[in-house]
Amino acid sequence: MSRLPERMKAVVCHGPEDYRVEEVATPKAGKEEVVIKVEACGICGSDVKAYYGSKMYWGGDDPWLKPPVIPGHEFYGVVAELGEGAAEKFDLKIGDRVTADQINPCGKCKFCETGNYYMCEVHNIYGFQKDVAEGGMAEYMKFSKTSKIHKISESLSHEEASIIEPMACAIHTVQRATIEFEDVVVMAGAGPLGLCMIQLIALKTPKKLVVLDTDENRLALSKKLGADICINPLKENAVKLVKDLTDGYGCDVYIEATGSPVGVTQGLEMIRKLGRFVEFSVFGQDVTTDWSVIGDRKELDVRGSHLGPYTYPIAIDLFERKLVTAEGIVTDSYKLEDFAEAFKRAESIESIKVLLTP
């Protein structure tokens, strides 16, 4: 018999800018399911865009965000209830610290069956689809039997455990860049994800790591986390500086994580011929550029990066070995009741990673 309360507090999305704290039924663990008591849930840039009505989430006849739904896909917590067979399937016990991949894969489509679960055709992401994938902005949340669940060691701090999801996504992005020792790498954007990527790129020891951002405080933090050169494109000619650094050729690798269209066009200009352009951002508006740069003029290798497949254990291991840090990245924490203020803070350049804690 469940020891969990019948009702819990949760942030519930009903539509753009229509989020409310409500008393809802506490999830119950069915066969091979796991319920956790949420310790923290980060507010992602995509959460902010969804909150303010981005057409990516709300547009078309079949919008991706399906309310009413509890948002939040950057979560960790403690195992509170195990359904039949869940302890054996996931090697878990009550009280274990855990997180899970942000995707709740179907386990049946061609992508899931070939190991590419992160590209699941159904593609339910925790925090976006009602019933099948409720998120972490609540006192409790449920993982399905197809979830990818990961134990978190006690050596990780609260802040480190809170940003496992962004770090996992950052690892996949850096993996996609296939950075070599002789590469000059440009990291565009020093937000939460960019700051995670900077640490990971530094571990790859490229020839030079250049970071671009328009906020001086974030550039200063980038330097502490491993950047060799920091450039504010509002104050300096970033394209010229990068080309001067590379004998006029341009950077070998450009990773775009600004979320701004200019981050794309700027990158296409400063990257060398035959360079590797990795696109990570989720954009709130359309991006227009001259595609002939990609093909006829430079023959670029353009790669996308989506979620954090198979990288959560790597993120946890890197935190355990103190090779990456959350210091300076987690800046704010709010209670569920103060979610509106938290979302405003997350949108502000003065914050980096904002957490909600039940």
mmCIF file of N, CA and C in Angstrom, residues 44-119:
data_model
loop_
_atom_site.group_PDB
_atom_site.id
_atom_site.type_symbol
_atom_site.label_atom_id
_atom_site.label_comp_id
_atom_site.label_asym_id
_atom_site.label_seq_id
_atom_site.Cartn_x
_atom_site.Cartn_y
_atom_site.Cartn_z
ATOM 1 N N CYS A 44 14.530 25.413 -17.955
ATOM 2 C CA CYS A 44 15.293 25.431 -19.202
ATOM 3 C C CYS A 44 14.842 26.601 -20.078
ATOM 4 N N GLY A 45 15.712 26.991 -21.011
ATOM 5 C CA GLY A 45 15.319 28.024 -21.969
ATOM 6 C C GLY A 45 14.082 27.635 -22.743
ATOM 7 N N SER A 46 13.930 26.329 -23.023
ATOM 8 C CA SER A 46 12.737 25.875 -23.730
ATOM 9 C C SER A 46 11.494 26.035 -22.863
ATOM 10 N N ASP A 47 11.636 25.867 -21.540
ATOM 11 C CA ASP A 47 10.509 26.099 -20.634
ATOM 12 C C ASP A 47 10.062 27.558 -20.691
ATOM 13 N N VAL A 48 11.034 28.464 -20.740
ATOM 14 C CA VAL A 48 10.724 29.894 -20.807
ATOM 15 C C VAL A 48 10.016 30.221 -22.117
ATOM 16 N N LYS A 49 10.527 29.668 -23.223
ATOM 17 C CA LYS A 49 9.890 29.909 -24.526
ATOM 18 C C LYS A 49 8.465 29.364 -24.551
ATOM 19 N N ALA A 50 8.272 28.181 -23.967
ATOM 20 C CA ALA A 50 6.928 27.604 -23.903
ATOM 21 C C ALA A 50 6.005 28.464 -23.046
ATOM 22 N N TYR A 51 6.534 28.944 -21.938
ATOM 23 C CA TYR A 51 5.754 29.774 -21.013
ATOM 24 C C TYR A 51 5.222 31.020 -21.718
ATOM 25 N N TYR A 52 6.057 31.620 -22.564
ATOM 26 C CA TYR A 52 5.663 32.856 -23.234
ATOM 27 C C TYR A 52 5.030 32.626 -24.603
ATOM 28 N N GLY A 53 4.722 31.367 -24.939
ATOM 29 C CA GLY A 53 3.895 31.099 -26.112
ATOM 30 C C GLY A 53 4.615 30.905 -27.418
ATOM 31 N N SER A 54 5.880 30.475 -27.400
ATOM 32 C CA SER A 54 6.617 30.241 -28.644
ATOM 33 C C SER A 54 5.842 29.311 -29.571
ATOM 34 N N LYS A 55 5.825 29.666 -30.856
ATOM 35 C CA LYS A 55 5.067 28.866 -31.822
ATOM 36 C C LYS A 55 5.658 27.470 -32.001
ATOM 37 N N MET A 56 6.920 27.292 -31.613
ATOM 38 C CA MET A 56 7.510 25.960 -31.691
ATOM 39 C C MET A 56 6.725 24.967 -30.853
ATOM 40 N N TYR A 57 6.184 25.431 -29.719
ATOM 41 C CA TYR A 57 5.461 24.558 -28.804
ATOM 42 C C TYR A 57 3.945 24.654 -28.947
ATOM 43 N N TRP A 58 3.475 25.810 -29.402
ATOM 44 C CA TRP A 58 2.035 26.036 -29.434
ATOM 45 C C TRP A 58 1.467 26.145 -30.840
ATOM 46 N N GLY A 59 2.321 26.165 -31.869
ATOM 47 C CA GLY A 59 1.836 26.396 -33.230
ATOM 48 C C GLY A 59 1.245 25.162 -33.889
ATOM 49 N N GLY A 60 0.471 25.392 -34.945
ATOM 50 C CA GLY A 60 -0.077 24.310 -35.765
ATOM 51 C C GLY A 60 -1.311 23.669 -35.173
ATOM 52 N N ASP A 61 -1.821 22.680 -35.907
ATOM 53 C CA ASP A 61 -3.031 21.986 -35.489
ATOM 54 C C ASP A 61 -2.781 20.970 -34.382
ATOM 55 N N ASP A 62 -1.525 20.527 -34.258
ATOM 56 C CA ASP A 62 -1.181 19.536 -33.253
ATOM 57 C C ASP A 62 0.044 20.013 -32.468
ATOM 58 N N PRO A 63 -0.146 21.016 -31.590
ATOM 59 C CA PRO A 63 0.993 21.578 -30.858
ATOM 60 C C PRO A 63 1.702 20.522 -30.015
ATOM 61 N N TRP A 64 3.019 20.698 -29.895
ATOM 62 C CA TRP A 64 3.820 19.724 -29.166
ATOM 63 C C TRP A 64 3.480 19.729 -27.676
ATOM 64 N N LEU A 65 3.219 20.900 -27.104
ATOM 65 C CA LEU A 65 2.890 21.006 -25.696
ATOM 66 C C LEU A 65 1.396 20.767 -25.527
ATOM 67 N N LYS A 66 1.063 19.752 -24.713
ATOM 68 C CA LYS A 66 -0.338 19.341 -24.593
ATOM 69 C C LYS A 66 -0.818 19.494 -23.147
ATOM 70 N N PRO A 67 -1.419 20.643 -22.825
ATOM 71 C CA PRO A 67 -1.904 20.892 -21.469
ATOM 72 C C PRO A 67 -3.261 20.236 -21.227
ATOM 73 N N PRO A 68 -3.696 20.184 -19.961
ATOM 74 C CA PRO A 68 -2.927 20.611 -18.788
ATOM 75 C C PRO A 68 -1.812 19.622 -18.481
ATOM 76 N N VAL A 69 -0.629 20.129 -18.224
ATOM 77 C CA VAL A 69 0.522 19.265 -17.984
ATOM 78 C C VAL A 69 1.450 19.926 -16.972
ATOM 79 N N ILE A 70 2.098 19.101 -16.151
ATOM 80 C CA ILE A 70 3.111 19.595 -15.221
ATOM 81 C C ILE A 70 4.423 19.731 -15.985
ATOM 82 N N PRO A 71 4.981 20.944 -16.110
ATOM 83 C CA PRO A 71 6.211 21.132 -16.881
ATOM 84 C C PRO A 71 7.449 20.679 -16.108
ATOM 85 N N GLY A 72 8.597 20.717 -16.815
ATOM 86 C CA GLY A 72 9.879 20.453 -16.177
ATOM 87 C C GLY A 72 10.551 19.179 -16.624
ATOM 88 N N HIS A 73 11.731 19.297 -17.244
ATOM 89 C CA HIS A 73 12.469 18.115 -17.702
ATOM 90 C C HIS A 73 13.906 18.073 -17.178
ATOM 91 N N GLU A 74 14.280 19.011 -16.298
ATOM 92 C CA GLU A 74 15.607 19.003 -15.676
ATOM 93 C C GLU A 74 15.426 18.708 -14.187
ATOM 94 N N PHE A 75 15.309 17.454 -13.834
ATOM 95 C CA PHE A 75 14.891 17.090 -12.483
ATOM 96 C C PHE A 75 15.820 16.048 -11.870
ATOM 97 N N TYR A 76 15.801 16.008 -10.562
ATOM 98 C CA TYR A 76 16.360 14.863 -9.838
ATOM 99 C C TYR A 76 15.590 14.725 -8.539
ATOM 100 N N GLY A 77 15.671 13.543 -7.958
ATOM 101 C CA GLY A 77 14.942 13.329 -6.718
ATOM 102 C C GLY A 77 15.348 12.043 -6.036
ATOM 103 N N VAL A 78 14.484 11.607 -5.121
ATOM 104 C CA VAL A 78 14.733 10.415 -4.306
ATOM 105 C C VAL A 78 13.604 9.428 -4.558
ATOM 106 N N VAL A 79 13.939 8.161 -4.753
ATOM 107 C CA VAL A 79 12.928 7.139 -4.998
ATOM 108 C C VAL A 79 11.976 7.062 -3.808
ATOM 109 N N ALA A 80 10.686 7.242 -4.092
ATOM 110 C CA ALA A 80 9.672 7.239 -3.034
ATOM 111 C C ALA A 80 8.745 6.039 -3.124
ATOM 112 N N GLU A 81 8.578 5.482 -4.324
ATOM 113 C CA GLU A 81 7.693 4.330 -4.497
ATOM 114 C C GLU A 81 8.150 3.522 -5.703
ATOM 115 N N LEU A 82 8.144 2.192 -5.549
ATOM 116 C CA LEU A 82 8.542 1.296 -6.632
ATOM 117 C C LEU A 82 7.380 0.386 -6.983
ATOM 118 N N GLY A 83 6.990 0.378 -8.246
ATOM 119 C CA GLY A 83 5.954 -0.527 -8.689
ATOM 120 C C GLY A 83 6.477 -1.946 -8.794
ATOM 121 N N GLU A 84 5.579 -2.870 -9.030
ATOM 122 C CA GLU A 84 5.950 -4.284 -9.152
ATOM 123 C C GLU A 84 7.050 -4.464 -10.207
ATOM 124 N N GLY A 85 8.146 -5.064 -9.807
ATOM 125 C CA GLY A 85 9.233 -5.359 -10.742
ATOM 126 C C GLY A 85 10.185 -4.217 -10.998
ATOM 127 N N ALA A 86 9.885 -3.017 -10.500
ATOM 128 C CA ALA A 86 10.730 -1.850 -10.796
ATOM 129 C C ALA A 86 12.081 -1.931 -10.087
ATOM 130 N N ALA A 87 12.079 -2.433 -8.852
ATOM 131 C CA ALA A 87 13.335 -2.525 -8.101
ATOM 132 C C ALA A 87 14.331 -3.408 -8.828
ATOM 133 N N GLU A 88 13.855 -4.532 -9.355
ATOM 134 C CA GLU A 88 14.720 -5.458 -10.063
ATOM 135 C C GLU A 88 15.115 -4.916 -11.436
ATOM 136 N N LYS A 89 14.170 -4.339 -12.140
ATOM 137 C CA LYS A 89 14.454 -3.846 -13.490
ATOM 138 C C LYS A 89 15.480 -2.724 -13.482
ATOM 139 N N PHE A 90 15.347 -1.799 -12.545
ATOM 140 C CA PHE A 90 16.216 -0.621 -12.528
ATOM 141 C C PHE A 90 17.289 -0.687 -11.439
ATOM 142 N N ASP A 91 17.329 -1.784 -10.676
ATOM 143 C CA ASP A 91 18.289 -1.940 -9.584
ATOM 144 C C ASP A 91 18.184 -0.762 -8.618
ATOM 145 N N LEU A 92 16.980 -0.543 -8.103
ATOM 146 C CA LEU A 92 16.711 0.594 -7.229
ATOM 147 C C LEU A 92 16.121 0.143 -5.906
ATOM 148 N N LYS A 93 16.255 1.022 -4.917
ATOM 149 C CA LYS A 93 15.579 0.836 -3.634
ATOM 150 C C LYS A 93 15.045 2.188 -3.175
ATOM 151 N N ILE A 94 14.107 2.170 -2.258
ATOM 152 C CA ILE A 94 13.557 3.400 -1.713
ATOM 153 C C ILE A 94 14.691 4.224 -1.101
ATOM 154 N N GLY A 95 14.708 5.505 -1.418
ATOM 155 C CA GLY A 95 15.722 6.400 -0.879
ATOM 156 C C GLY A 95 16.880 6.678 -1.804
ATOM 157 N N ASP A 96 17.012 5.903 -2.891
ATOM 158 C CA ASP A 96 18.082 6.164 -3.847
ATOM 159 C C ASP A 96 17.898 7.530 -4.505
ATOM 160 N N ARG A 97 18.996 8.252 -4.711
ATOM 161 C CA ARG A 97 18.967 9.502 -5.491
ATOM 162 C C ARG A 97 19.006 9.119 -6.974
ATOM 163 N N VAL A 98 18.115 9.694 -7.760
ATOM 164 C CA VAL A 98 18.033 9.327 -9.173
ATOM 165 C C VAL A 98 17.646 10.519 -10.045
ATOM 166 N N THR A 99 17.929 10.355 -11.314
ATOM 167 C CA THR A 99 17.367 11.208 -12.347
ATOM 168 C C THR A 99 17.009 10.299 -13.513
ATOM 169 N N ALA A 100 16.493 10.876 -14.584
ATOM 170 C CA ALA A 100 16.170 10.091 -15.771
ATOM 171 C C ALA A 100 16.352 10.965 -16.999
ATOM 172 N N ASP A 101 16.625 10.318 -18.127
ATOM 173 C CA ASP A 101 16.640 11.048 -19.391
ATOM 174 C C ASP A 101 15.361 11.862 -19.522
ATOM 175 N N GLN A 102 15.478 13.016 -20.179
ATOM 176 C CA GLN A 102 14.308 13.873 -20.332
ATOM 177 C C GLN A 102 13.253 13.283 -21.261
ATOM 178 N N ILE A 103 13.633 12.307 -22.074
ATOM 179 C CA ILE A 103 12.665 11.692 -22.978
ATOM 180 C C ILE A 103 12.071 10.438 -22.349
ATOM 181 N N ASN A 104 10.792 10.239 -22.565
ATOM 182 C CA ASN A 104 10.087 9.039 -22.136
ATOM 183 C C ASN A 104 9.830 8.211 -23.396
ATOM 184 N N PRO A 105 10.795 7.389 -23.818
ATOM 185 C CA PRO A 105 10.703 6.722 -25.121
ATOM 186 C C PRO A 105 9.619 5.657 -25.166
ATOM 187 N N CYS A 106 9.074 5.444 -26.373
ATOM 188 C CA CYS A 106 7.992 4.458 -26.514
ATOM 189 C C CYS A 106 8.514 3.031 -26.437
ATOM 190 N N GLY A 107 9.778 2.826 -26.847
ATOM 191 C CA GLY A 107 10.372 1.493 -26.805
ATOM 192 C C GLY A 107 9.978 0.591 -27.950
ATOM 193 N N LYS A 108 9.174 1.102 -28.896
ATOM 194 C CA LYS A 108 8.642 0.241 -29.957
ATOM 195 C C LYS A 108 8.950 0.720 -31.368
ATOM 196 N N CYS A 109 9.242 2.000 -31.558
ATOM 197 C CA CYS A 109 9.451 2.523 -32.908
ATOM 198 C C CYS A 109 10.811 2.093 -33.448
ATOM 199 N N LYS A 110 11.087 2.375 -34.721
ATOM 200 C CA LYS A 110 12.340 1.950 -35.340
ATOM 201 C C LYS A 110 13.559 2.581 -34.667
ATOM 202 N N PHE A 111 13.391 3.806 -34.143
ATOM 203 C CA PHE A 111 14.520 4.465 -33.492
ATOM 204 C C PHE A 111 14.814 3.834 -32.136
ATOM 205 N N CYS A 112 13.776 3.564 -31.368
ATOM 206 C CA CYS A 112 13.968 2.896 -30.079
ATOM 207 C C CYS A 112 14.560 1.500 -30.269
ATOM 208 N N GLU A 113 14.076 0.783 -31.251
ATOM 209 C CA GLU A 113 14.526 -0.593 -31.466
ATOM 210 C C GLU A 113 15.958 -0.675 -31.987
ATOM 211 N N THR A 114 16.465 0.413 -32.552
ATOM 212 C CA THR A 114 17.841 0.412 -33.059
ATOM 213 C C THR A 114 18.797 1.151 -32.114
ATOM 214 N N GLY A 115 18.346 1.426 -30.897
ATOM 215 C CA GLY A 115 19.212 2.054 -29.903
ATOM 216 C C GLY A 115 19.206 3.566 -29.931
ATOM 217 N N ASN A 116 18.480 4.156 -30.869
ATOM 218 C CA ASN A 116 18.413 5.619 -30.983
ATOM 219 C C ASN A 116 17.164 6.155 -30.292
ATOM 220 N N TYR A 117 16.979 5.726 -29.035
ATOM 221 C CA TYR A 117 15.763 6.052 -28.298
ATOM 222 C C TYR A 117 15.517 7.546 -28.175
ATOM 223 N N TYR A 118 16.576 8.349 -28.199
ATOM 224 C CA TYR A 118 16.438 9.796 -28.040
ATOM 225 C C TYR A 118 15.775 10.446 -29.255
ATOM 226 N N MET A 119 15.673 9.704 -30.347
ATOM 227 C CA MET A 119 14.960 10.171 -31.532
ATOM 228 C C MET A 119 13.614 9.458 -31.688
#
